[in-house]
Rosetta silent file (secondary structure, phi, psi, omega in degrees, C-alpha in Angstrom):
SEQUENCE: KNETVRYLQEKNITKRGRKFSQHMIHDLLKDTIYIGLKRYNQWQKVSTDPTDKKRKFNKETLKFQEYKEELRILDDKTFY
SCORE:     score description
SCORE:     0.000 S_00000001
   1 L     0.000  -44.910  172.746  -77.183  122.308  169.359 S_00000001
   2 H   -40.390  -59.469 -162.444  -78.825  125.302  171.344 S_00000001
   3 H   -67.764  -37.313 -179.607  -82.088  123.691  171.709 S_00000001
   4 H   -60.361  -50.896 -173.861  -80.543  120.456  172.628 S_00000001
   5 H   -62.988  -51.416 -166.710  -78.321  122.129  175.555 S_00000001
   6 H   -62.566  -38.018 -179.232  -81.356  124.145  176.698 S_00000001
   7 H   -59.986  -60.072  176.350  -83.450  121.040  176.880 S_00000001
   8 H   -42.800  -57.591 -175.074  -80.770  119.010  178.764 S_00000001
   9 H   -75.344  -23.705  165.216  -80.254  121.780  181.217 S_00000001
  10 H   -60.276  -38.443  177.241  -84.170  122.347  181.807 S_00000001
  11 L   -75.494  -11.625 -175.505  -84.320  118.644  182.545 S_00000001
  12 L    68.022   20.686  179.900  -81.373  118.793  184.837 S_00000001
  13 L   -87.871  128.901 -173.061  -79.663  116.206  182.869 S_00000001
  14 E  -123.644 -179.282  167.194  -75.873  116.254  183.368 S_00000001
  15 E  -123.111   96.395  176.193  -72.764  114.039  182.369 S_00000001
  16 L    62.917   55.449  167.411  -71.008  112.902  185.597 S_00000001
  17 L    80.721   -9.375  176.157  -72.540  116.012  187.370 S_00000001
  18 E  -102.691  141.571  173.264  -71.556  118.702  184.662 S_00000001
  19 E   -62.868  152.320  167.342  -74.102  120.587  182.703 S_00000001
  20 L   -66.069  140.464  165.897  -74.058  120.198  179.021 S_00000001
  21 L  -112.522  162.283  175.091  -72.392  122.536  176.687 S_00000001
  22 H   -61.267  -27.150 -170.247  -72.617  123.087  173.074 S_00000001
  23 H   -76.342  -39.858 -176.290  -69.121  121.826  172.826 S_00000001
  24 H   -67.499  -39.865  171.352  -70.014  118.727  174.656 S_00000001
  25 H   -58.462  -45.508 -179.338  -73.049  117.960  172.336 S_00000001
  26 H   -62.751  -38.549  168.093  -70.729  118.466  169.245 S_00000001
  27 H   -64.152  -32.001  168.360  -68.352  115.887  170.674 S_00000001
  28 H   -75.033  -33.171  178.278  -70.954  113.321  171.256 S_00000001
  29 H   -77.929  -20.765  170.571  -72.533  113.784  167.823 S_00000001
  30 L  -101.341   19.847 -176.343  -68.937  113.291  166.178 S_00000001
  31 L   -87.672  132.243  172.581  -67.893  110.194  168.382 S_00000001
  32 H   -75.924   -3.855 -177.222  -67.213  107.410  165.830 S_00000001
  33 H   -65.399  -18.025  178.031  -68.078  104.831  168.516 S_00000001
  34 H   -67.006  -25.264  173.841  -71.747  105.073  167.226 S_00000001
  35 H  -107.261   20.291  178.211  -70.656  103.489  164.071 S_00000001
  36 L    84.004   10.755 -174.673  -68.495  100.887  165.649 S_00000001
  37 L  -111.645  107.223  168.229  -65.039  102.696  165.333 S_00000001
  38 L  -102.561  133.190 -177.285  -63.632  103.333  168.855 S_00000001
  39 E   -95.542  150.764  171.814  -60.698  105.989  168.773 S_00000001
  40 E  -150.414  165.747  167.425  -57.823  106.071  171.067 S_00000001
  41 L    65.546   20.524 -171.394  -54.472  107.889  171.395 S_00000001
  42 L   -89.455  -24.474  178.273  -55.828  111.004  169.673 S_00000001
  43 E  -105.362  146.734 -178.738  -54.872  113.597  172.438 S_00000001
  44 E  -116.640  134.040  172.000  -51.467  114.694  173.216 S_00000001
  45 E   -65.087  140.852 -176.797  -50.439  116.635  176.431 S_00000001
  46 L   -78.939  -38.481 -173.239  -49.329  120.213  175.779 S_00000001
  47 L  -121.601  167.423  169.144  -46.835  120.429  178.766 S_00000001
  48 L   -97.228   -2.184 -178.900  -44.660  118.121  180.689 S_00000001
  49 L   -82.693  113.755  175.224  -45.910  119.763  183.753 S_00000001
  50 L   -57.502   -5.992  178.870  -48.254  117.105  185.532 S_00000001
  51 L   -92.342  -22.727  178.302  -50.406  119.788  186.978 S_00000001
  52 L   -84.273  113.835  174.123  -51.229  121.149  183.349 S_00000001
  53 L   -90.448    9.967 -177.257  -54.029  119.225  181.932 S_00000001
  54 L   -68.285  136.790 -174.858  -54.187  120.918  178.649 S_00000001
  55 E  -134.383  153.670 -179.602  -54.289  118.527  175.623 S_00000001
  56 E  -134.791  154.771 -172.904  -54.349  119.205  171.901 S_00000001
  57 E   -82.231  135.307 -172.825  -55.721  116.617  169.216 S_00000001
  58 L  -123.930  108.597  173.933  -52.808  114.875  167.504 S_00000001
  59 L   -69.593  -22.383  176.060  -53.884  113.219  164.078 S_00000001
  60 L   -73.637  -39.292 -174.790  -50.669  111.439  163.613 S_00000001
  61 L   -88.783  -15.855 -174.741  -51.091  109.251  166.747 S_00000001
  62 L   -48.837  120.969  166.857  -55.062  108.761  166.277 S_00000001
  63 E  -120.890  164.958  178.784  -55.800  104.939  166.134 S_00000001
  64 E  -121.120  149.212  162.410  -59.009  102.986  165.834 S_00000001
  65 L   -75.160  163.976 -178.832  -59.650   99.493  167.545 S_00000001
  66 L   -59.009  147.402  174.006  -60.467   96.792  165.233 S_00000001
  67 L   -53.736  129.534  173.105  -64.173   97.355  163.933 S_00000001
  68 L  -134.987  112.401 -171.028  -66.944   95.884  166.015 S_00000001
  69 H   -56.942  -36.428  174.015  -70.225   95.586  164.744 S_00000001
  70 H   -60.170  -11.727  177.080  -71.847   95.020  168.259 S_00000001
  71 H   -97.711   -5.439 -176.513  -70.775   98.573  169.185 S_00000001
  72 L   -65.961  120.429  175.282  -72.600  100.035  166.179 S_00000001
  73 L  -123.419   -5.264 -178.504  -75.907  102.044  167.032 S_00000001
  74 L  -146.302  152.621  175.564  -76.315  104.034  163.853 S_00000001
  75 L   -78.207  161.154 -175.432  -75.867  103.456  160.175 S_00000001
  76 H   -68.001  -21.893  173.913  -73.271  105.425  158.398 S_00000001
  77 H   -67.396  -36.078  179.627  -75.702  107.524  156.414 S_00000001
  78 H   -73.873  -51.605  177.352  -77.360  108.735  159.606 S_00000001
  79 H   -51.023  -55.666 -173.574  -74.005  109.360  161.439 S_00000001
  80 L   -88.034    0.000    0.000  -72.574  111.418  158.743 S_00000001
């Protein structure tokens, strides 16, 4: 991951204007959209304060849209 981050930063490649970090690369590599499974509803706000944007992962509310083969760009073996 370090080399990937270094490469992206040297080439000035960003995500919506933000430099890539190890955490961002990790999230990209673990995104199930690449095997046709789109996740949603997995984050829950920590506070009711509208100015507080902190969230935490909530396994209980995690859902997947119906499987769509056309979203798949990797086979399961490569992804896992």
